[in-house]
Coordinates of C-alpha atoms in Angstrom, one line a residue:
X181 CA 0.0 0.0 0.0
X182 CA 1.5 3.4 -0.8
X183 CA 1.9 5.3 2.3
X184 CA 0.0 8.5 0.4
X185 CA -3.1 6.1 0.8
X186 CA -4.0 6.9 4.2
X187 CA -3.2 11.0 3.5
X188 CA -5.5 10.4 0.4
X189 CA -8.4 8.6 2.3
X190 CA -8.5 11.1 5.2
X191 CA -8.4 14.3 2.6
X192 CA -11.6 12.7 1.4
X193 CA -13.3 12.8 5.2
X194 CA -13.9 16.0 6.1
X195 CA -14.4 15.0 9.5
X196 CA -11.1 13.9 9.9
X197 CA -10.1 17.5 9.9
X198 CA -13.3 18.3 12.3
X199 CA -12.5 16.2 15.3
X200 CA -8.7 17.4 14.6
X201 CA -9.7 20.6 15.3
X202 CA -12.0 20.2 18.1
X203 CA -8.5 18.1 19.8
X204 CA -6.4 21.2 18.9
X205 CA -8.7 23.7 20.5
X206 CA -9.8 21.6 23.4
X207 CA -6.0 21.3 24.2
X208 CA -5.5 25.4 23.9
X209 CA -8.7 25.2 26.6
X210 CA -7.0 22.6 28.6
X211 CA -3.5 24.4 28.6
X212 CA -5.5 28.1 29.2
X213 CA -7.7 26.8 31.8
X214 CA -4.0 25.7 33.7
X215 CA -2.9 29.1 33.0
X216 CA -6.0 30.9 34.4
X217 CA -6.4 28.7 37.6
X218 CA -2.5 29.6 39.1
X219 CA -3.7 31.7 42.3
X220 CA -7.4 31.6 42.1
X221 CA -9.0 34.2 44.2
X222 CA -12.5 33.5 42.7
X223 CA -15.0 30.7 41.5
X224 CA -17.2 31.0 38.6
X225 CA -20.6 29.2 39.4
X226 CA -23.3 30.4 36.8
X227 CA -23.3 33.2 34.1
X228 CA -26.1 35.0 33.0
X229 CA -26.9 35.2 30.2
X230 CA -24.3 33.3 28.3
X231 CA -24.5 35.4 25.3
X232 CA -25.2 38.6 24.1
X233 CA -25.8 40.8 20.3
X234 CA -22.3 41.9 19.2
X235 CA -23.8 45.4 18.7
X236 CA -25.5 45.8 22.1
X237 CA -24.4 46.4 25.4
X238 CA -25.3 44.3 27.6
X239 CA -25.4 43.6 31.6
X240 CA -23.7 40.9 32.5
X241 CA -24.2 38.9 35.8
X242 CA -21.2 36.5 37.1
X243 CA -22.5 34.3 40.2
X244 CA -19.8 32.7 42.5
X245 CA -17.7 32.7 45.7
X246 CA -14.9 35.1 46.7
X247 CA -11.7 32.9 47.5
X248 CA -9.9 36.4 49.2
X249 CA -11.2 39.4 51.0
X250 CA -13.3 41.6 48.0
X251 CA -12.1 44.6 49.4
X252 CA -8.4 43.9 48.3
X253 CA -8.5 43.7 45.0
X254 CA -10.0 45.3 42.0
X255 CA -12.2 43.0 40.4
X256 CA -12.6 43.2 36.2
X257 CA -13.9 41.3 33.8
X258 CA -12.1 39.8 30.6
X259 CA -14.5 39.0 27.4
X260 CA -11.4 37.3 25.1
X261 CA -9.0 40.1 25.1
X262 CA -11.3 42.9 26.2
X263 CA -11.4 43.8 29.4
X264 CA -14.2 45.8 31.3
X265 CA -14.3 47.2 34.8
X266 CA -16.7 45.3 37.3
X267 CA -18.7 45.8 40.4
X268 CA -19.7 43.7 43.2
X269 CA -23.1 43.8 44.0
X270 CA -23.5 41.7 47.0
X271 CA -21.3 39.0 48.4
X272 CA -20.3 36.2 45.3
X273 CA -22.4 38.6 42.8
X274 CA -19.9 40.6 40.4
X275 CA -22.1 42.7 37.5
X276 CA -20.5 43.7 34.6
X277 CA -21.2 45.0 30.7
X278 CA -20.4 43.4 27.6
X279 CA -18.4 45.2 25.3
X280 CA -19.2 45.0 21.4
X281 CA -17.4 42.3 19.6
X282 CA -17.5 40.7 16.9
X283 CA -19.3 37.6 16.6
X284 CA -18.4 34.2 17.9
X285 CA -17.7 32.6 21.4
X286 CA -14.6 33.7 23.5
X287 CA -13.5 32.8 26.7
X288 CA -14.9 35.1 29.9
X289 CA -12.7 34.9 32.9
X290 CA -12.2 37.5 36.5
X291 CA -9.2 39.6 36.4
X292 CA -8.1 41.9 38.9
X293 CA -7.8 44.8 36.5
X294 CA -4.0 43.8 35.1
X295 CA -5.5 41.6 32.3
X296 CA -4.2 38.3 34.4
X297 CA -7.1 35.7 34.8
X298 CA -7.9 34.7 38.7
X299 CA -10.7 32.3 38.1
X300 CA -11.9 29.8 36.0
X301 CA -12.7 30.6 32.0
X302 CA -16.1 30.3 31.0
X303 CA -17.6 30.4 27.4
X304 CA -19.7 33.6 26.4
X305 CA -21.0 34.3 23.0
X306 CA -21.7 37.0 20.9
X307 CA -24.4 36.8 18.1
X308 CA -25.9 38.7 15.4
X309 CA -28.7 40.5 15.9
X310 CA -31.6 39.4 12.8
X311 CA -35.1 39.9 12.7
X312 CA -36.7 36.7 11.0
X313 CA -40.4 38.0 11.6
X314 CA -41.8 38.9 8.3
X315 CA -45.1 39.8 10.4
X316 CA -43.5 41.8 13.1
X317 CA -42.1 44.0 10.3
X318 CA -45.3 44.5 9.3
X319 CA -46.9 45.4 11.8
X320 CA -43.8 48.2 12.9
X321 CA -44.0 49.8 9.7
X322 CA -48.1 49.8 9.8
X323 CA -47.9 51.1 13.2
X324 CA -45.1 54.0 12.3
X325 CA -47.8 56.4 10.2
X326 CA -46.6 59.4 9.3
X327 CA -48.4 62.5 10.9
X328 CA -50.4 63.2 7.8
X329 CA -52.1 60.0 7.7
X330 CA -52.7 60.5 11.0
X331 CA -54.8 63.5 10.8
X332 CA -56.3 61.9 7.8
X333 CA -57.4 59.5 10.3
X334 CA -58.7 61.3 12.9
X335 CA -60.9 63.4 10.7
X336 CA -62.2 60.3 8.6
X337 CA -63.2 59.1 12.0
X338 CA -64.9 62.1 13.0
X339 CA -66.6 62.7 9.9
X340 CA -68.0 59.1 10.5
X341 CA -68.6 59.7 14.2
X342 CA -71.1 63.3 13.4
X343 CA -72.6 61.5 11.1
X344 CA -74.2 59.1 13.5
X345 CA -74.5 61.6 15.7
X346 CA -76.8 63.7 14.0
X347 CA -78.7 60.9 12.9
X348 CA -79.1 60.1 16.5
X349 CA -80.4 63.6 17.9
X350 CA -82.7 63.9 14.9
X351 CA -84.9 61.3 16.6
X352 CA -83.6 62.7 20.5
X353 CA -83.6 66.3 21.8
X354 CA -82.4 68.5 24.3
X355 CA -79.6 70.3 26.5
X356 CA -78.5 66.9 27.3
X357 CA -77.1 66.0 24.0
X358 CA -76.1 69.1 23.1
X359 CA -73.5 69.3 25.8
X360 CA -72.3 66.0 25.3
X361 CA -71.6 67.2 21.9
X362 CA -69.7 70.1 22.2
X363 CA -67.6 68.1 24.5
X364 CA -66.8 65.5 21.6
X365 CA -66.1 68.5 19.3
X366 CA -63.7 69.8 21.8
X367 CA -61.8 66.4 22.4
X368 CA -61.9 65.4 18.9
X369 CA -60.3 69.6 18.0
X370 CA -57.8 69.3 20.9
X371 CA -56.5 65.6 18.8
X372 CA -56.0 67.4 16.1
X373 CA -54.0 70.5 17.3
X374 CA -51.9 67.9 18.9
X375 CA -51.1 66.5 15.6
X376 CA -50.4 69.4 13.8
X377 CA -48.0 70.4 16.6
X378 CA -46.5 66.9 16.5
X379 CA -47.2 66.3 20.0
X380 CA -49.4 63.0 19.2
X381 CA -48.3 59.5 19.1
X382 CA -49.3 56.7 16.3
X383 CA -50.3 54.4 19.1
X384 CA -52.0 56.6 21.2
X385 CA -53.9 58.8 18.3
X386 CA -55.2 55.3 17.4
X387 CA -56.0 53.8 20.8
X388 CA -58.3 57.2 21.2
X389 CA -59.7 56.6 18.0
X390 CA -60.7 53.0 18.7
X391 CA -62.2 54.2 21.9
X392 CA -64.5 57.2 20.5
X393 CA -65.4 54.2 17.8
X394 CA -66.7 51.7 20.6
X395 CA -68.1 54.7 22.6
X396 CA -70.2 55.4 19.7
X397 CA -71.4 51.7 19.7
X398 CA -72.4 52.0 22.8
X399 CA -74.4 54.9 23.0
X400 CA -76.5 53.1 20.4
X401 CA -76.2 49.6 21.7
X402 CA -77.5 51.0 25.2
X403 CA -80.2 53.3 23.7
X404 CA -81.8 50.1 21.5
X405 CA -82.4 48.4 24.6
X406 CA -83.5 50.9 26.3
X407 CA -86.3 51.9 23.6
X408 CA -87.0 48.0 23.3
X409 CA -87.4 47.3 27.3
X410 CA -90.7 48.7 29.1
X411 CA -90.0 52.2 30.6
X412 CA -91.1 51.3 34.0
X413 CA -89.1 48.3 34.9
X414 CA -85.9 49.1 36.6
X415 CA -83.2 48.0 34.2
X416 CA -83.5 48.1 30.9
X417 CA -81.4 45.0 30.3
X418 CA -81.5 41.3 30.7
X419 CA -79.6 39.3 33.2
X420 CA -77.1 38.6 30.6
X421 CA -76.8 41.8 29.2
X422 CA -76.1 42.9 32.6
X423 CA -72.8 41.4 32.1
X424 CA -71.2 43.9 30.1
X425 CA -70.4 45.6 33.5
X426 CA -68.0 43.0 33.7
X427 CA -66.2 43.0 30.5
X428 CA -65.7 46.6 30.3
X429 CA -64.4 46.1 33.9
X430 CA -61.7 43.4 32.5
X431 CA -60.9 45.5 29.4
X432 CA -60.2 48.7 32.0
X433 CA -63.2 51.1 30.1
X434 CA -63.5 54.0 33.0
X435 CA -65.7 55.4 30.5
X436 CA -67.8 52.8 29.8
X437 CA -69.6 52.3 33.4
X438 CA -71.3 55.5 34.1
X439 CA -73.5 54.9 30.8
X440 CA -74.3 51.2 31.7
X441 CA -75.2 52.2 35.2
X442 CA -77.3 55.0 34.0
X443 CA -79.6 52.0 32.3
X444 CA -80.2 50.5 35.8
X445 CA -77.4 48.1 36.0
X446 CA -76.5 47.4 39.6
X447 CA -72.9 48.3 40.3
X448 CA -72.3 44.9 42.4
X449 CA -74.2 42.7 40.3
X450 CA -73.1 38.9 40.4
X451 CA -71.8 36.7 37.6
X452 CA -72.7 33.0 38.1
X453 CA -69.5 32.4 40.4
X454 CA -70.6 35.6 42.4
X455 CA -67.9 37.8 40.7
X456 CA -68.7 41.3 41.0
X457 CA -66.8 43.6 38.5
X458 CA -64.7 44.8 41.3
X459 CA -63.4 41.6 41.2
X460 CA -63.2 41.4 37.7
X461 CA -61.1 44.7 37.9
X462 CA -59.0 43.4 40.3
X463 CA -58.2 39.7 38.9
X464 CA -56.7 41.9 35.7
X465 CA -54.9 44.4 37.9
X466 CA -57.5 47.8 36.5
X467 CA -56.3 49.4 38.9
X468 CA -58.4 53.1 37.4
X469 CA -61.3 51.2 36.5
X470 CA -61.2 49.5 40.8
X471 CA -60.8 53.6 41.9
X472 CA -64.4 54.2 39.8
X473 CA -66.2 51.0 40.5
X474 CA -65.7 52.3 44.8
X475 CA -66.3 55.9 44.0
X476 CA -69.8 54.4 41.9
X477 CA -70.6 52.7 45.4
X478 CA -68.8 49.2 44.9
X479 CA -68.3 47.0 48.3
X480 CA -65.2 46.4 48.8
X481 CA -65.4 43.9 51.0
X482 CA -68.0 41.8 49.1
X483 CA -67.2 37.7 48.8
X484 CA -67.4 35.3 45.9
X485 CA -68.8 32.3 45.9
X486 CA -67.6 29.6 48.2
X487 CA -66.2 26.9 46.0
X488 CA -64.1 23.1 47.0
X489 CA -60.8 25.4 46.6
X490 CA -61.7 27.8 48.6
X491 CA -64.4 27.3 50.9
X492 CA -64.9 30.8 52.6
X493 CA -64.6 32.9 49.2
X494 CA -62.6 35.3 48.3
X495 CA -62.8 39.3 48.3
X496 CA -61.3 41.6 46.2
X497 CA -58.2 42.1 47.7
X498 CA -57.7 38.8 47.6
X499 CA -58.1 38.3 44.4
X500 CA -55.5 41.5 43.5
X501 CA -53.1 39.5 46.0
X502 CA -52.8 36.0 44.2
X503 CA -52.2 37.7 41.0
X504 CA -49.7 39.6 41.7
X505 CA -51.5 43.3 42.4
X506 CA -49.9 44.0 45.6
X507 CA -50.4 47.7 45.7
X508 CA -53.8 47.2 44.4
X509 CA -54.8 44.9 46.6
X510 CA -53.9 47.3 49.4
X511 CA -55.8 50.0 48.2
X512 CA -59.1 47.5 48.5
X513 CA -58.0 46.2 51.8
X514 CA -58.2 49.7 52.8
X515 CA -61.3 50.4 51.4
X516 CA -63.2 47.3 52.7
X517 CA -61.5 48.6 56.4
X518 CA -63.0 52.2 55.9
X519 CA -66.4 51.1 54.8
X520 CA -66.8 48.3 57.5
X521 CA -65.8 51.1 59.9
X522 CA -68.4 53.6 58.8
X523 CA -70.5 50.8 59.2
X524 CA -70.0 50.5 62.9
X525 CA -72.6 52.7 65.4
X526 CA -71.7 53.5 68.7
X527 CA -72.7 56.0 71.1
X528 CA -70.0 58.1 71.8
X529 CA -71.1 58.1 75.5
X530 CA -70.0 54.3 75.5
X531 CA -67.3 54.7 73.4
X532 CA -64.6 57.4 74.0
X533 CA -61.9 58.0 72.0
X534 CA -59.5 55.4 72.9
X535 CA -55.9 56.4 74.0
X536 CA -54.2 53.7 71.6
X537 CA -55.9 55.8 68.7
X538 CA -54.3 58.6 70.1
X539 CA -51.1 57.1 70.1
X540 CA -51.5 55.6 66.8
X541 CA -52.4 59.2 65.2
X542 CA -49.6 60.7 67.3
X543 CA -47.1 58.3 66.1
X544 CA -48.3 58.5 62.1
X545 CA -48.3 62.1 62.2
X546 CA -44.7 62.8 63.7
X547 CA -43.5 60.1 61.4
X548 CA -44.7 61.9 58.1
X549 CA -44.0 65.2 58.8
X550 CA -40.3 63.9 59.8
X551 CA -40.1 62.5 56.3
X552 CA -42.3 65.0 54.3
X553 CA -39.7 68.0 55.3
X554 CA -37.2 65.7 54.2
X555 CA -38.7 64.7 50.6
X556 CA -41.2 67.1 49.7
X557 CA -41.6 65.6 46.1
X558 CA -43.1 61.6 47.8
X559 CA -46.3 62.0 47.2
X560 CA -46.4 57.8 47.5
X561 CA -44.9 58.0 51.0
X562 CA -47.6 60.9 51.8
X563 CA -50.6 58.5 50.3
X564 CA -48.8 55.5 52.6
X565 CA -49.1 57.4 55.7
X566 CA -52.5 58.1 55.1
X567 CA -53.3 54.7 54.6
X568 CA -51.2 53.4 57.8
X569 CA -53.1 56.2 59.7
X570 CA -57.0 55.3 58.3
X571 CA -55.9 51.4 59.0
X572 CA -54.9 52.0 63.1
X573 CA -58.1 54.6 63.1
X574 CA -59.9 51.9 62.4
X575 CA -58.2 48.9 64.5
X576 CA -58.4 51.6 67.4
X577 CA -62.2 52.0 66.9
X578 CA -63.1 48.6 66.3
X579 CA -61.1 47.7 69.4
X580 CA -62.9 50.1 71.3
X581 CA -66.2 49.2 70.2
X582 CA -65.7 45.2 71.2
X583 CA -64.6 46.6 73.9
X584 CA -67.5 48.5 75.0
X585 CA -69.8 45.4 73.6
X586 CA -67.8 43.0 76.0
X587 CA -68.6 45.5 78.6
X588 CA -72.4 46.0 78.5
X589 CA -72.9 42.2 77.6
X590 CA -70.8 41.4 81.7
X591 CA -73.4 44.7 83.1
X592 CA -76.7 42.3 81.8
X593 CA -74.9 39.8 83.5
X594 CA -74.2 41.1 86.7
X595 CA -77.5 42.9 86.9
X596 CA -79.6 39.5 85.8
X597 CA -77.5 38.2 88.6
X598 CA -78.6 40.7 90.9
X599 CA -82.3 40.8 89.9
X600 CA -82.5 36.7 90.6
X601 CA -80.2 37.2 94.1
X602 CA -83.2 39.9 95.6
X603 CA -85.3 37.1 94.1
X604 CA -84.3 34.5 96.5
X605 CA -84.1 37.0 99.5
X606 CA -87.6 37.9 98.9
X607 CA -88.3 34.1 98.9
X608 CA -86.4 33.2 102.0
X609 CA -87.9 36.5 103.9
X610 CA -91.5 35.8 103.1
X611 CA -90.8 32.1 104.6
X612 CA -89.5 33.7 107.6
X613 CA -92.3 35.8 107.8
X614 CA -94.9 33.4 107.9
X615 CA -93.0 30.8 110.3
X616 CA -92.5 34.2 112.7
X617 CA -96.4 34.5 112.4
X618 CA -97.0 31.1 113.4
X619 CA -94.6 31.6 116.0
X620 CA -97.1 34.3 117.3
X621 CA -100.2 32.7 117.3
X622 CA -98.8 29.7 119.2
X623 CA -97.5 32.5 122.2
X624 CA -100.7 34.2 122.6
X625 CA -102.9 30.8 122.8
X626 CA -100.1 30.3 125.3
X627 CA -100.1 33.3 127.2
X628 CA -104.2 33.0 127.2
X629 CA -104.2 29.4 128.6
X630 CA -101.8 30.6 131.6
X631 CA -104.0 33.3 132.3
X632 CA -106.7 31.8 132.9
X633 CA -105.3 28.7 134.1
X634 CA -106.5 29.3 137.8
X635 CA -109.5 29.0 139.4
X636 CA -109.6 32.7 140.7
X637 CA -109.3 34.3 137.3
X638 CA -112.1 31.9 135.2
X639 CA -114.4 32.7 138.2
X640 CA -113.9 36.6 137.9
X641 CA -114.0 35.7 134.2
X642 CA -117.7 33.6 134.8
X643 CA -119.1 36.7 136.7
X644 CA -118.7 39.3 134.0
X645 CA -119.4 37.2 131.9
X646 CA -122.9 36.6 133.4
X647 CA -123.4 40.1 133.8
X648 CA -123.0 41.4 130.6
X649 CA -125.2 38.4 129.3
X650 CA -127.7 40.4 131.7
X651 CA -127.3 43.2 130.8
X652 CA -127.6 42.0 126.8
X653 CA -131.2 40.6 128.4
X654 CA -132.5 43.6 130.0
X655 CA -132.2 45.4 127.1
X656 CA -133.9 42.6 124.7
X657 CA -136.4 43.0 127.2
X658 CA -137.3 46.6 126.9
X659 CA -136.9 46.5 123.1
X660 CA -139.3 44.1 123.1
X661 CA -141.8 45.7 125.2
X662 CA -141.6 48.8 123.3
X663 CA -142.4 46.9 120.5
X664 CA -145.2 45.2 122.2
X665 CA -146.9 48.4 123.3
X666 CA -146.6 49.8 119.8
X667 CA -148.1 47.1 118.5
X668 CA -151.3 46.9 120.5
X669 CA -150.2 43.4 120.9
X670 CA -151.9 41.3 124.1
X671 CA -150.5 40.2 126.8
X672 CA -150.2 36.3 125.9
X673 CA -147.6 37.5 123.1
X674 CA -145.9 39.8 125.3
X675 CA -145.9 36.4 128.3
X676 CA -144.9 34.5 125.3
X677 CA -142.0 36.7 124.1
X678 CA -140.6 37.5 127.7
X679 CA -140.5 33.6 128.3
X680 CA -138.8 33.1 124.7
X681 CA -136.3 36.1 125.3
X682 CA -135.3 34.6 129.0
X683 CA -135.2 30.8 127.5
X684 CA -132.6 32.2 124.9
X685 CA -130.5 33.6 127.2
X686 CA -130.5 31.0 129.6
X687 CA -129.5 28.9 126.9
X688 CA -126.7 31.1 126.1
X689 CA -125.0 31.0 129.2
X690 CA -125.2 27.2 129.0
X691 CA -123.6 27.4 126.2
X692 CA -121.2 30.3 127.2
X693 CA -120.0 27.9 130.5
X694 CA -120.0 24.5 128.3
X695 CA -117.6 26.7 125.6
X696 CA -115.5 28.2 128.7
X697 CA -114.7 24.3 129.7
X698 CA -110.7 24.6 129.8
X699 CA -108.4 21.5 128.9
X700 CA -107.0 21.2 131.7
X701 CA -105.5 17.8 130.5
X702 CA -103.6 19.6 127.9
X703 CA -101.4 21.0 130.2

């Protein structure tokens, strides 16, 4: 075999000369990497990003760990033979910009500002910048208009827009329209002097135009239900209809909700899942469109449905919370605070103002005017006070008025208490009454049978007792004579009578001695 056989068969492989390239570099990597490595004083862990366009700067981030103290050296960094100064923004984070270079890879590496490596190389590339997107294109040179076909535009549109409405106050009259009107011709003339100054913007000049468009639609959408829907009924649109509340809420339309709440629409009127378009406003971050939905009487603090994930609803600040609206969902934390605090009646003779409110609005106060002499121009740190301040107003209050609940609910008690104690004590002194009275009886029947226990007192007793029944006679006696004689009666009725009247009370004192028999036995 001639030895220009092998030379021959490897010229025809091309990747022959491939993979001895890839040796040949991956050796000069090997014997660089050696190079770079001879006192390390810091380790490369991540890049970011690993490339960059060769004809933009770009911010480079180098993530690692400092192998010496960072104050004693001056850290750089080396793109392939380029180096640019760097800064360390926090312990093992060094930032840096890429310089422009051409394109390719080349090795990135720490320096210490003398162009000699101190950590490990890395691999950074620099590309070319292309734009591939035929449709992008497009739509950047569609959306670039010249200012002339602008204001061809905006007075096509216009043109279009008094058209309809003329038609419309042809069939409606009055002051009403008339204004609304004259404010369109204003807007739509203060458009156009913006153009001819060349103050407008594409974008923007359209975006307004799109708007005045749907407004228009609107107007007529809202007045054809309301000409086909019975005057007296409250809304002039269906439960579905009634939607559109929400949609315009999504889309942020601020100008959209005073005309659908002028046709009856309720401001917190539910969806299926009990969305209100505060939440709707919310969930999408609209954060102009939440500021008009409270000012047109939205509650803030209304709930959604209660569904398997969450079982107790959700509010709206909720809602602005889990998507990411954090100052947003502050604002309607806020405003669900304020309005459950206006909410709250007390009677100020039960509820004071608390000394912790005090304290809070002390504290608030010297706090904001410290920092408001300090920056005059935060208007956001002004607006934060003021919520911090409404938010311990309110704790303080609400604090206060559990307090003064908690405080008449233990008075009902005590006097309940009270009211069933003089209960008893009535109960236990009427029992003491009557066995006191029974006591009494019992000493005078005592006291009488001791008295007359002896035989001198019942016969003084027997003698009066005798007389006065005498006595009682003689007078019978006469009465009954007197009646005789007035009478004319004879003298058989007036035997008769005297011998009845002295039977009787013969009888009686029987009686009077038989009752007078003492029980001697029972003493």
């Amino acid at each position: 075999m001639s030895p220009y056989s092998s030379v021959e068969t490897q010229g025809t492989n091309s990747d022959y000369y491939e993979r001895l390239f890839d040796q040949s570099q991956s050796q000069e990597t090997l014997d660089a990497y050696s190079r770079l490595t001879v006192g390390p004083k810091f380790t490369i862990t991540a890049v970011s990003p690993e490339y960059c366009y060769a004809t933009e700067a770009t911010k480079v981030i180098i993530v690692g760990s400092f192998l010496c103290l960072p104050m004693d050296s001056t850290w750089a960094c080396m793109f392939g033979d380029v180096e640019v100064p760097a800064e360390i923004l926090q312990d093992g984070v060094i930032c840096c910009e890429a310089p422009s270079h051409l394109v390719g890879k080349v090795s990135l590496c720490i320096t210490s500002g003398n162009k000699e490596p101190c950590s490990e190389v890395k691999e950074f590339e620099f590309r070319n910048k292309t734009n591939n997107c035929t449709h992008c294109n497009s739509l950047e040179t569609e959306a670039a208009r010249s200012p002339e076909e602008l204001l061809l535009l905006v007075q096509f549109a216009e043109m279009l827009l008094s058209t309809s409405i003329i038609k419309d106050d042809s069939t409606e009259s009055g002051s009403h329209l008339s204004t609304e009107q004259k404010a369109d011709d204003d807007s739509w003339s203060h458009i156009i002097d913006a153009l001819l100054v060349g103050n407008g913007t594409s974008s923007g000049t359209i975006d307004w135009i799109l708007q005045e468009l749907l407004k228009d639609k609107l107007q007529h959408w809202l007045s054809c239900r309301s000409n086909e829907r019975d005057e007296g009924a409250g809304c002039s649109l269906s439960k579905k209809e009634q939607g559109i509340i929400h949609i315009v809420s999504v889309l942020g339309f601020e100008w959209a909700l005073n005309p659908i709440l002028s046709c009856g629409v309720n401001v917190n009127f539910r969806d299926i899942n009990g969305w209100t378009a505060l939440h709707w406003a919310a969930r999408f971050g609209r954060e102009k469109m939440v500021a008009s939905l409270i000012a047109a009487g939205a509650f803030a603090g209304a709930v959604t449905d209660p569904t398997s994930q969450d079982p107790n609803g959700k509010t709206a600040a909720t809602i602005a919370t889990s998507n990411g609206h954090k100052g947003l969902a502050g604002y309607l934390a806020e405003a669900d605070l304020t309005s459950h605090l206006s909410s709250l009646t007390l009677e100020k003779c039960e509820v004071p103002k608390d000394s912790s409110e005090l304290e809070a609005e002390l504290t608030v106060s010297s706090v904001s005017k410290k920092n408001l002499e300090a920056n005059d121009d935060e208007v956001s740190l002004k607006n934060t006070l003021g919520a911090v301040r409404n938010a311990s107003q309110a704790a303080a209050r609400i604090q206060a008025a559990f307090r003064a609940r908690s405080f008449k609910k233990r008075m009902e008690r005590e006097a309940a208490s009270a009211t069933c104690l003089n209960g008893y004590v009535n109960g236990v002194g009427s029992i003491g009454g009557y066995a006191r009275s029974l006591r009494d009886c019992n000493s005078a029947a005592l006291s009488i049978q001791k008295k007359y226990r002896g035989w001198k007192r019942r016969k003084e007793f027997l003698a009066l007792r005798q007389k006065v029944v005498k006595i009682q006679a003689e007078t019978l006696l006469s009465t009954s004579l007197e009646n005789a004689w007035n009478t004319e009666e004879d003298e058989t009725l007036l035997a008769t009578s005297l011998e009845n009247a002295w039977k009787e009370n013969a009888s009686n004192i029987e009686e009077d001695d038989d009752l007078f028999q003492f029980p001697w036995e029972t003493l």
